[in-house]
XYZ file of C-alpha atoms in Angstrom:
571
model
C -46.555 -9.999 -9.450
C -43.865 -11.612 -11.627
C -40.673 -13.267 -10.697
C -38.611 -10.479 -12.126
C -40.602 -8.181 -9.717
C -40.524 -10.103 -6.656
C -37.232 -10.199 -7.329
C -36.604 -6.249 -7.551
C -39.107 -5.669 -4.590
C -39.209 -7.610 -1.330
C -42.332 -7.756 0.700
C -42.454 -5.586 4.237
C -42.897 -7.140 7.279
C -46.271 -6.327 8.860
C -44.511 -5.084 12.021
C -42.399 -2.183 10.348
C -42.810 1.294 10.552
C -44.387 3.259 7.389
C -40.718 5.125 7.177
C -39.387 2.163 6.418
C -41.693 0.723 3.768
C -39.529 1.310 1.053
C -38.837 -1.336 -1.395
C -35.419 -2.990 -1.234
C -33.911 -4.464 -4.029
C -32.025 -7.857 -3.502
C -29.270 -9.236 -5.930
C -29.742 -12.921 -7.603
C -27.480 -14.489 -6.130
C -29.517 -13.845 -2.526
C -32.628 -15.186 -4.254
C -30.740 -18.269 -4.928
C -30.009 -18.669 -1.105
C -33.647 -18.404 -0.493
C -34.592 -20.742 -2.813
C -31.584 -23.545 -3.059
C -34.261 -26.028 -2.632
C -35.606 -25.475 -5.758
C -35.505 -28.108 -8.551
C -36.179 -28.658 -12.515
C -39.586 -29.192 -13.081
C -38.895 -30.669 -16.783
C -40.760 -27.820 -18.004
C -38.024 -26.418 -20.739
C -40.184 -22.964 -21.352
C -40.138 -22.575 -17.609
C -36.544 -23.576 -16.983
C -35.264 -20.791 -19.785
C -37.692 -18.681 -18.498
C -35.594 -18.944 -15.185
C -32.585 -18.278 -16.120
C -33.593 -15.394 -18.328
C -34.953 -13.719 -15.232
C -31.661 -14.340 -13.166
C -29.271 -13.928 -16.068
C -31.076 -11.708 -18.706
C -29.313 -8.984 -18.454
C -26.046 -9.661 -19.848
C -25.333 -9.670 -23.417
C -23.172 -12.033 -23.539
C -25.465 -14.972 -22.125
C -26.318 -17.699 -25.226
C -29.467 -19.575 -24.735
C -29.005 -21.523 -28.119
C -32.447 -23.797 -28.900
C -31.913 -27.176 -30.821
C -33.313 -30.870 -30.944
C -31.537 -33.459 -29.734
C -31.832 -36.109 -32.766
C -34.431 -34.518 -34.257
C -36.864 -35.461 -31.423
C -36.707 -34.071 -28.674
C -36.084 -29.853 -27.272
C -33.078 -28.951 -25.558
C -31.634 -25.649 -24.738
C -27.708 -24.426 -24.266
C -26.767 -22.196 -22.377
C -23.057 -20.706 -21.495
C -21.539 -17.166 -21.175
C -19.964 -16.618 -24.910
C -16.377 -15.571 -23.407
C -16.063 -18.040 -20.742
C -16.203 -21.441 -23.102
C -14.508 -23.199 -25.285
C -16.438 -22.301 -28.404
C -14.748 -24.547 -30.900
C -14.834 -27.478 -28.390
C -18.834 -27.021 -27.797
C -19.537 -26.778 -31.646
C -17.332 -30.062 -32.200
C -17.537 -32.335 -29.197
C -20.991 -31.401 -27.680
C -23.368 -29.768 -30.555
C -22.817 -31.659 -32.956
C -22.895 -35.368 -31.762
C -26.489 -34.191 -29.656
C -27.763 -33.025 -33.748
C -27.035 -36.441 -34.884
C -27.760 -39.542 -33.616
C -25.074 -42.454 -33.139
C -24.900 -45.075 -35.839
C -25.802 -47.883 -33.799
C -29.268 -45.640 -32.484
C -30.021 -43.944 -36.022
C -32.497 -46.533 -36.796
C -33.729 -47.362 -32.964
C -36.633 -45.369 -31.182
C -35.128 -43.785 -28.514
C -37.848 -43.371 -25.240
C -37.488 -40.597 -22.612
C -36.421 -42.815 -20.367
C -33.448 -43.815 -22.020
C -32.442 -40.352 -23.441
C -30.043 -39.652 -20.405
C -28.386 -42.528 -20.381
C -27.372 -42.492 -24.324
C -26.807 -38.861 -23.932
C -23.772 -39.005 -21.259
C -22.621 -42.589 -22.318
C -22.729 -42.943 -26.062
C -23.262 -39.399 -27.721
C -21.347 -36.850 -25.792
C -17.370 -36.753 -26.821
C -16.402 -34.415 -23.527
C -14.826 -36.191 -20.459
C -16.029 -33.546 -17.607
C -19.684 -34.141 -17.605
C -22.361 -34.601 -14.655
C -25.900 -34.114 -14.187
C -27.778 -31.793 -11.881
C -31.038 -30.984 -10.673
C -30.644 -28.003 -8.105
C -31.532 -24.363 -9.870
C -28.620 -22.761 -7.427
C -25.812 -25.142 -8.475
C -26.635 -25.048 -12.439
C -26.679 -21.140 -12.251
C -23.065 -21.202 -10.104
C -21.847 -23.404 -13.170
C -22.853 -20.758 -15.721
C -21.355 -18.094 -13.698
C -17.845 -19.969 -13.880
C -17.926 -20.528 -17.517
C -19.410 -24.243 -18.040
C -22.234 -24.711 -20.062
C -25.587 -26.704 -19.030
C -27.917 -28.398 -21.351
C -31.677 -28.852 -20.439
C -33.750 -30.961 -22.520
C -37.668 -31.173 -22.152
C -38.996 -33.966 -20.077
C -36.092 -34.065 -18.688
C -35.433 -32.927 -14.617
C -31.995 -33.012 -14.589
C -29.544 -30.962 -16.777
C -25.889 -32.058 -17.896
C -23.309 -29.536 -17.064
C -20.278 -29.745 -19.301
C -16.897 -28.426 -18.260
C -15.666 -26.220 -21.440
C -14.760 -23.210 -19.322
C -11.903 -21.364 -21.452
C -10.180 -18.170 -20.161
C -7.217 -16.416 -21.732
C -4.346 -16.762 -19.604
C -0.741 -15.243 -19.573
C 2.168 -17.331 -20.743
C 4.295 -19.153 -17.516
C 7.380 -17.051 -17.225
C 10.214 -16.059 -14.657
C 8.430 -14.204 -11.773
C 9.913 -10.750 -11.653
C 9.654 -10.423 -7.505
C 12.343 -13.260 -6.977
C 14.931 -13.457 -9.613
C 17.438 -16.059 -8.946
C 20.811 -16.636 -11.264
C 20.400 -20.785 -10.647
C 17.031 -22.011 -10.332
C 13.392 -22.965 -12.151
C 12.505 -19.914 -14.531
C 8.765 -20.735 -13.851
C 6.450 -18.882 -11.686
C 2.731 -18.870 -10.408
C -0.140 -17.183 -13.121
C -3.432 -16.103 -11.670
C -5.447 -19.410 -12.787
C -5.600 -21.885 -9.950
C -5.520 -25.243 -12.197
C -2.231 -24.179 -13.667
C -0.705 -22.827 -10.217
C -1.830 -26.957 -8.829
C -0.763 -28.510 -12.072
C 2.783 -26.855 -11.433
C 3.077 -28.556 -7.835
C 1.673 -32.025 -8.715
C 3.907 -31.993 -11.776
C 7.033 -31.442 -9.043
C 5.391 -33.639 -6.770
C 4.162 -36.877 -8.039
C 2.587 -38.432 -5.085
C -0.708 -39.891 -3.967
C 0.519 -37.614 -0.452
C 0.168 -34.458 -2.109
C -3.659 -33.730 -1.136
C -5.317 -30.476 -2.390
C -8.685 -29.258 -0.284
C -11.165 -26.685 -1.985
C -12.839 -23.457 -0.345
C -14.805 -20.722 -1.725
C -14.367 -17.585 0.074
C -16.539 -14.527 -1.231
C -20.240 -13.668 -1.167
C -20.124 -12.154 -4.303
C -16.558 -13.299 -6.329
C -17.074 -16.926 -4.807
C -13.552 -16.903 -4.936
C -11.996 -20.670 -5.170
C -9.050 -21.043 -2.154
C -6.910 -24.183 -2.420
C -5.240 -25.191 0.841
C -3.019 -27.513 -0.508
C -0.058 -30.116 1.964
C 1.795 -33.287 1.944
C -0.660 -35.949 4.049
C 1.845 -38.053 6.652
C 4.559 -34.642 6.247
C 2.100 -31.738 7.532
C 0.467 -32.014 10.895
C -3.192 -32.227 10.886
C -4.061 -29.442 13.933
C -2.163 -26.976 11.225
C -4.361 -27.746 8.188
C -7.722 -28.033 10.336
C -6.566 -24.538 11.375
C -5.742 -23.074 8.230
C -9.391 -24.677 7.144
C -10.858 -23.127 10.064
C -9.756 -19.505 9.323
C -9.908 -19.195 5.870
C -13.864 -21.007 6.443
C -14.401 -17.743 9.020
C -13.596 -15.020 6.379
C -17.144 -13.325 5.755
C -16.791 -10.528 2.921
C -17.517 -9.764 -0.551
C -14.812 -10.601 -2.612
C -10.990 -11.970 -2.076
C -9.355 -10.508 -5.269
C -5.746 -11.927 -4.278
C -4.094 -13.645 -2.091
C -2.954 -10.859 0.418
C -7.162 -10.335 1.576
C -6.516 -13.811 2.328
C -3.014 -13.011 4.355
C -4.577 -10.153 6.688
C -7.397 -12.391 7.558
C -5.585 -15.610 9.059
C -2.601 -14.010 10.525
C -2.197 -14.048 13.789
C -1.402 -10.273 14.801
C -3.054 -7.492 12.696
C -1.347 -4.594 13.734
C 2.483 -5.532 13.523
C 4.420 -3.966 10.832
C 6.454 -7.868 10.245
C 4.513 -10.393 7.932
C 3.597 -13.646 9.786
C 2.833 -15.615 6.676
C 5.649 -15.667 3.787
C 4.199 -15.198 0.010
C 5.767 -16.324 -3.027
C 5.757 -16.720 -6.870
C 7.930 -19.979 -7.489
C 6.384 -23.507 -7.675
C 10.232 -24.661 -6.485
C 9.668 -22.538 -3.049
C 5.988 -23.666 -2.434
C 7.355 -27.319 -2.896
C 9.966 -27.145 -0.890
C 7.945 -25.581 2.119
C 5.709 -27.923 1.124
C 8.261 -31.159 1.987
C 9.133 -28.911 5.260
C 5.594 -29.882 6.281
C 4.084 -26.715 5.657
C 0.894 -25.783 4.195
C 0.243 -23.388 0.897
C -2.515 -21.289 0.190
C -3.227 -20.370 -3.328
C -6.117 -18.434 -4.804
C -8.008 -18.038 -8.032
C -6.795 -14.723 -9.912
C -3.776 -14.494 -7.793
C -0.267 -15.424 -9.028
C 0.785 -15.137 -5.403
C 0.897 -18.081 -3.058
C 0.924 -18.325 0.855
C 2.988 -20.349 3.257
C 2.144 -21.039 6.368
C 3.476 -21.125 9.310
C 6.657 -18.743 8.585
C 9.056 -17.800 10.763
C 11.484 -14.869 10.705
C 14.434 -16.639 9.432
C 12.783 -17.179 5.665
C 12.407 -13.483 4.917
C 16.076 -12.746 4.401
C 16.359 -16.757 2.610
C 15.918 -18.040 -0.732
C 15.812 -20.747 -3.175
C 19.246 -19.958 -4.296
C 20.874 -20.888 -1.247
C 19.644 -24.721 -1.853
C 21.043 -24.670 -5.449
C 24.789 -23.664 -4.257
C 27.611 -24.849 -2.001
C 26.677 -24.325 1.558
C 29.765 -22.044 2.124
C 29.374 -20.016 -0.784
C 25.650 -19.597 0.546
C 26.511 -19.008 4.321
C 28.749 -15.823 3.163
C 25.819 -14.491 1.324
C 23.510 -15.055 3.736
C 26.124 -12.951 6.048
C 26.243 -10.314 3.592
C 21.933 -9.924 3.873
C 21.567 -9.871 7.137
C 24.902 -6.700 7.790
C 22.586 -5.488 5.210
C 19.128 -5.935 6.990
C 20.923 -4.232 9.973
C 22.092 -1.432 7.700
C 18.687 -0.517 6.459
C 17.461 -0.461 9.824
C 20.067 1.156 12.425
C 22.307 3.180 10.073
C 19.846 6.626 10.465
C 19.319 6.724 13.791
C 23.010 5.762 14.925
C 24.411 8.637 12.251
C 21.546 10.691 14.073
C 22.475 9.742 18.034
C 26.386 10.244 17.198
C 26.353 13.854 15.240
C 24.002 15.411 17.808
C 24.634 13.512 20.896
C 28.160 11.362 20.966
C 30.591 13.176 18.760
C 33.507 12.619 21.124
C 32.586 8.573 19.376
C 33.779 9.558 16.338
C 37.857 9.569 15.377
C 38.955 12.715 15.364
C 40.201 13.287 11.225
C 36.858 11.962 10.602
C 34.660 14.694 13.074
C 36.675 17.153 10.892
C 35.761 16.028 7.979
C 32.112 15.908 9.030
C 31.727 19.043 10.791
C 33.041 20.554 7.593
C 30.496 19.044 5.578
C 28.145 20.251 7.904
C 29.605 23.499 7.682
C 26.827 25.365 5.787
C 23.397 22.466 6.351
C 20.937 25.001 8.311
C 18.950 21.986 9.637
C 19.697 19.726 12.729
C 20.830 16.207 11.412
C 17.488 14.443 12.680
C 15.842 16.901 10.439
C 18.296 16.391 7.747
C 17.837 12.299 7.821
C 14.108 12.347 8.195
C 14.249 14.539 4.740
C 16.697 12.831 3.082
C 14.863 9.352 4.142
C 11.414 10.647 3.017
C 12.637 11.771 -0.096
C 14.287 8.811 -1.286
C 10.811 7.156 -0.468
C 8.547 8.941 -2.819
C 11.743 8.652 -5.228
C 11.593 4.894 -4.721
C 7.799 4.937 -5.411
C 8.043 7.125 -8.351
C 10.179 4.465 -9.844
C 7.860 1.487 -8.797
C 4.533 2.958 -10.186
C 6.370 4.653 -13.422
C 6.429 2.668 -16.741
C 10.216 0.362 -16.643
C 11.909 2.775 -19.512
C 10.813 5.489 -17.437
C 11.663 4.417 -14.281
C 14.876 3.896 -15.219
C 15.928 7.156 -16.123
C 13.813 8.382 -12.887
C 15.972 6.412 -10.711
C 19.106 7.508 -12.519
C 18.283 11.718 -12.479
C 17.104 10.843 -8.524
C 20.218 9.362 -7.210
C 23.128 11.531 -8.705
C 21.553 15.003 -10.251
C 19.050 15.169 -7.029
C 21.324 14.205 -4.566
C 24.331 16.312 -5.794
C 22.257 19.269 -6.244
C 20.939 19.108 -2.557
C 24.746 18.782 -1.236
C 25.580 21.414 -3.447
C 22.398 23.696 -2.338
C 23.349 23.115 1.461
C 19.930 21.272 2.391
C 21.996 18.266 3.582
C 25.390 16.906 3.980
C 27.541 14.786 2.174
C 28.233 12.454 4.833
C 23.805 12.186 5.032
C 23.762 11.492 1.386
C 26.366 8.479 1.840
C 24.171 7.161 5.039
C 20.868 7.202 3.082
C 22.441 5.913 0.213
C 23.498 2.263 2.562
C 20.484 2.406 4.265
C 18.750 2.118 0.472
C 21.086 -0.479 -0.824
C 20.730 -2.173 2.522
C 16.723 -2.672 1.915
C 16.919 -3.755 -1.271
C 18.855 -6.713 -0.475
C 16.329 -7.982 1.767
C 14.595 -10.569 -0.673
C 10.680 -10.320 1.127
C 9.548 -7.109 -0.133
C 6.986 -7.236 2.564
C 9.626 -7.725 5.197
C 11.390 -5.011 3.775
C 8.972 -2.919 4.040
C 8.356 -2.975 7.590
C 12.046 -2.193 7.919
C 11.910 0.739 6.313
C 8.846 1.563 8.527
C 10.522 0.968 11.911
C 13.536 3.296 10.401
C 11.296 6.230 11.541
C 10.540 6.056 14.414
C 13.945 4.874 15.514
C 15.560 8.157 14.109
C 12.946 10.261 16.079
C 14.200 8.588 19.276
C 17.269 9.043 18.190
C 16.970 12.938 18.110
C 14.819 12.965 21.319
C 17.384 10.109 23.881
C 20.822 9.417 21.738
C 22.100 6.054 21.890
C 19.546 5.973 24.404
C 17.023 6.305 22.624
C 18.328 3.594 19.926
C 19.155 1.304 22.509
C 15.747 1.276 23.175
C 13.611 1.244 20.252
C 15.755 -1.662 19.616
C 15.009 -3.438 23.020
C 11.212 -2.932 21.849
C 11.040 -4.206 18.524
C 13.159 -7.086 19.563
C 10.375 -7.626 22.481
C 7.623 -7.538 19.913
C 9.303 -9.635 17.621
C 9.654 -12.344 20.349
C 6.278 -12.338 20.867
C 5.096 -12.960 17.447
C 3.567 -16.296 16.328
C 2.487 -17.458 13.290
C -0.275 -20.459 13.486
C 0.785 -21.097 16.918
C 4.798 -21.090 16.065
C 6.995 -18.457 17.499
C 8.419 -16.033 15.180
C 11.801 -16.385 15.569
C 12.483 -20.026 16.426
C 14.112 -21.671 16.069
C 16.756 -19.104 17.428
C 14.160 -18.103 20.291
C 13.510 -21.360 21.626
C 16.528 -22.567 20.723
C 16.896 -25.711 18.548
C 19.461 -27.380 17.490
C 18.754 -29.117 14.379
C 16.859 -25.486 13.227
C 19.882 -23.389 13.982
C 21.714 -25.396 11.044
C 20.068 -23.889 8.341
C 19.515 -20.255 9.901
C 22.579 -17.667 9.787
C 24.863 -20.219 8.096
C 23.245 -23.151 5.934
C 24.608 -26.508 6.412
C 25.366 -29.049 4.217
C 22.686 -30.596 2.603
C 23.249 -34.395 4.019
C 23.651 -32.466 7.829
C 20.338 -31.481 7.654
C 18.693 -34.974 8.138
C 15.308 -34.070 10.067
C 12.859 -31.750 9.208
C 12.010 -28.341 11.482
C 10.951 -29.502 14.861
C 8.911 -26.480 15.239
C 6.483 -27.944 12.467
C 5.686 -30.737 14.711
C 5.462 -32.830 11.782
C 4.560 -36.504 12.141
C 7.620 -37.303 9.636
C 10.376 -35.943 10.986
C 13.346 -37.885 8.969
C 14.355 -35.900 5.758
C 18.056 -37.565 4.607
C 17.962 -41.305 4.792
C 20.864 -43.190 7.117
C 22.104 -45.125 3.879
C 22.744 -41.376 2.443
C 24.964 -40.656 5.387
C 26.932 -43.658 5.618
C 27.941 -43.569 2.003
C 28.980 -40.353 2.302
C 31.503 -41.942 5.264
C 32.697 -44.032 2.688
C 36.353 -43.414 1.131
C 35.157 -42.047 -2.815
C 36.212 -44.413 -5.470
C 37.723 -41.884 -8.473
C 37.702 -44.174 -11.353
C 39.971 -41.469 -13.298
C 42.556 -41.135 -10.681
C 45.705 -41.579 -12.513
C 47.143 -42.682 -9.328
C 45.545 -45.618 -9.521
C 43.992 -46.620 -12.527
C 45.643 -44.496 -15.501
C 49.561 -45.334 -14.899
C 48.572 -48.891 -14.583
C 47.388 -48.716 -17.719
C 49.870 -46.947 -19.185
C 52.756 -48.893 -18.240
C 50.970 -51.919 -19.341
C 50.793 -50.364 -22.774
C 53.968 -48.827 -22.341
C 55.522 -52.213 -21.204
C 54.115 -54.269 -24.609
C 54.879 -51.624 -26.937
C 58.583 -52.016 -25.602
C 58.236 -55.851 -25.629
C 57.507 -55.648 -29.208
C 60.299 -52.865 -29.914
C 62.421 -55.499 -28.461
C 61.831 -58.367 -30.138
C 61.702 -56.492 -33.664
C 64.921 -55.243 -32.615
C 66.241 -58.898 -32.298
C 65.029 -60.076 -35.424
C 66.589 -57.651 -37.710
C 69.795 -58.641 -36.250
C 69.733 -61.610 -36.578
């Protein structure tokens, strides 16, 4: 039996039933397993003959024959999309055709050939030489190219792997008015290039993982040695190294597999598209997770408090920033409790409401044929799919979509009698409200937990509210992410946490780092910062002390001179 048919067809063990005696077919990449022993032979006929058999079948595979000086076989052989083509004609065919000019005249013995070939010939920095059949095959796969030369038992793999990427541009999920304007692509060498370029130091330390039986996905777990603490990246390293599946096509597979609760609706580990945030987490002292094909990256640990933050709030005056940071969170309350208190007070508390105002909604209400927790719940689920519509419609589209849905929609229904005016007004908060939340993700379970809250609601009252609140604050509290409670530092309190929470503190007032980090670094503003900023400022331009001085010296000899000129003409 050939390779290419032991290959398609497994042998049965002797001890199965006859049922189950039918052939199973196995995929390459499972042969290599069985056989990662397995080593060049030298053979060059048996070596293509190989690869052929694992790698035949795609069109796009180049097994390009040629003789290295004129003497001696060799064999390429790369993926024709994955390279660099003009590189490999220029720096690696051509130089292996022709001999060097000091060699041209010299005999040059087997022995010798792979020493001249990596030290004199080749003009490419990223080569190495292997002799495993598993490894060589891998490097194909991720666009390198190998070269095999008879006699030979090792082969020289050559990094000219070339993929098309996208330009780096804003990212469109966190637009900021001051900050960076670039943002995370989906190749990982760019996405690490971008932090080591913002952080150049020998701390910054970068670990590798492949994640993937089949995509072999490439996971960098990347943190600041002597800033991060070393039980948090051996964990990280530990659950990413436990992920057992097929493929990771982006970042979030990675996110649902190394959180710490599955089933709650609030994300444990913060994602994010700007190099500026990742570095900045990063000199926190906490770890980022970035994958290959992903323009996402995760931080980890998060806490609460960073879902309703941003990079923005660094960039400005802290009391500028504190305001706005008051202004998210009345509106992180409005998306969440606006429905169900609007439901618990029209069907349960009117007597709450002012009296000119319970006019004016009970005559809005005047001709609505559906109880207001049935009114919300529509009003809520419409604006949903609306919101949807929008998101998966192309932008000049969506646009208009958004436009027609908001005032033609929503007038029409008040003008139809489905729902109330007052409703329409409600919903309409509770939508702004969400979309100032800056984590889409955290967002999103907001608008979740809206739901069930209104049901209550209509069931209990204020009641009810009261107490859907009392239960996602309970499972909020017991949250952790990598060990660190979700909503410390306000719950267990810190001190030098709660300064850049609700309000943002000065810069220079922030001098350690988050306590609940545990970092082994904990000093952030240096003591020579603080005392200088003690110091009485010295304005060089004050005209109260250095401009009149001036001037009234200039002032003083130009009247000196007026004087004296004065004197001599009447004389």
């Amino acid at each position: 039996m050939s390779v290419w048919q032991w290959m398609k067809y497994r042998p049965v063990p002797s001890g199965q039933r006859e049922k189950d005696k039918t052939p199973q077919k196995i995929i390459p990449d499972r042969y290599l397993e069985q056989h990662h022993d397995e080593i060049l032979s030298g053979n060059l006929d048996e070596s293509i003959h190989f690869i052929q058999t694992v790698l035949g079948d795609n069109d796009d595979l180049i097994i390009r024959r040629f003789h290295i000086f004129g003497q001696y076989r060799a064999v390429m052989v790369y993926f024709l999309n994955m390279i660099d083509q003009e590189g490999v004609n220029a720096d690696v065919l051509r130089p292996l055709m022709t001999a060097p000019t000091h060699l041209s005249m010299a005999s040059i013995e087997l022995n010798q050939l792979k020493d001249i070939l990596l030290y004199d010939t080749l003009y490419h920095s990223m080569g190495k030489l292997e002799n495993k059949i598993p490894p060589i095959i891998d490097v194909i796969l991720r666009g390198q190219t190998i070269i095999i030369v008879e006699g030979m038992d090792e082969a020289i793999i050559l990094g000219t792997t070339k993929v098309d990427k996208r330009s780096i541009d804003q990212p469109l999920t966190e637009q900021v008015i001051r900050g960076a304007r670039e943002g995370f692509i989906e190749q990982l060498g760019t996405n690490i290039a971008l932090l080591r370029y913002r952080l150049p130091t020998t701390d910054f330390t970068m670990k590798s993982l492949q994640v993937g039986r089949v995509t072999k996905s490439r996971v960098a777990v990347c943190y600041l040695k002597g800033i991060a603490n070393e039980a948090l990246v051996e964990e990280v390293e530990n659950r990413i190294s436990a992920i057992d599946i097929d493929g990771i096509l982006d970042v979030g597979y990675l996110e649902q597999f190394i959180e710490d609760n599955h089933l709650s609706p609030f994300p444990q580990i913060q994602n994010t598209e700007r190099p500026d945030k990742a570095v900045a987490n990063l000199l926190e002292g906490r770890v980022i997770i970035l994958v290959d094909g992903s323009p996402f990256a995760l931080i980890a640990p998060s806490v609460f408090t960073q879902f309703y933050q941003t990079t923005e709030d660094y960039a400005e005056r802290f009391l500028m920033v504190s305001f706005i940071r008051l202004a998210r969170l009345l509106a992180l309350v409005f998306s969440l409790v606006t429905p169900s208190l609007y439901v618990a007070v029209i069907a349960f508390n009117p007597e709450l409401i002012p009296t000119k105002f319970a006019v004016a909604v009970s005559g809005g209400r005047a001709g609505v044929p559906f109880p207001s927790v049935v009114e919300v719940l529509l009003m809520d689920v419409s604006m949903e799919v609306l919101r949807e519509a929008t998101l998966r419609l192309p932008q000049q589209v969506g646009g208009a979509l958004s436009i027609v849905g908001v005032l033609v929609i929503g007038q029409a229904a008040v003008a139809a009698g489905f729902v109330s005016p007052i409703t329409v007004v409600v919903i309409a908060l509770t939508t702004i409200g969400s979309f100032a939340t800056p984590a889409y993700n955290a967002a999103l379970a907001l608008r979740l937990l809206r739901f069930p809250l209104v049901f209550l609601a209509g069931m209990f009252g204020l009641f009810g509210v009261m107490v859907g609140l009392i239960l996602i604050a309970n499972h909020v509290l017991s949250l952790k992410s990598f060990g660190v409670p979700y909503m410390s530092p306000i719950v267990p309190g810190n001190y030098e946490g709660m300064k850049d929470t609700v309000m943002r503190g000065p810069l220079w007032w922030m001098k350690k780092r988050p306590s609940l980090l545990h970092t082994p670094n904990r000093d952030r503003v240096g003591d020579d910062v603080m005392n200088s900023l003690k110091q009485t400022p010295h304005n060089t331009l004050d005209p109260l002390k250095v401009g009149n001085e001036k001037w009234g010296e200039s002032d003083g000899i130009s009247k000196a001179s007026h004087n004296d000129s004065g004197g001599g003409n009447s004389h």
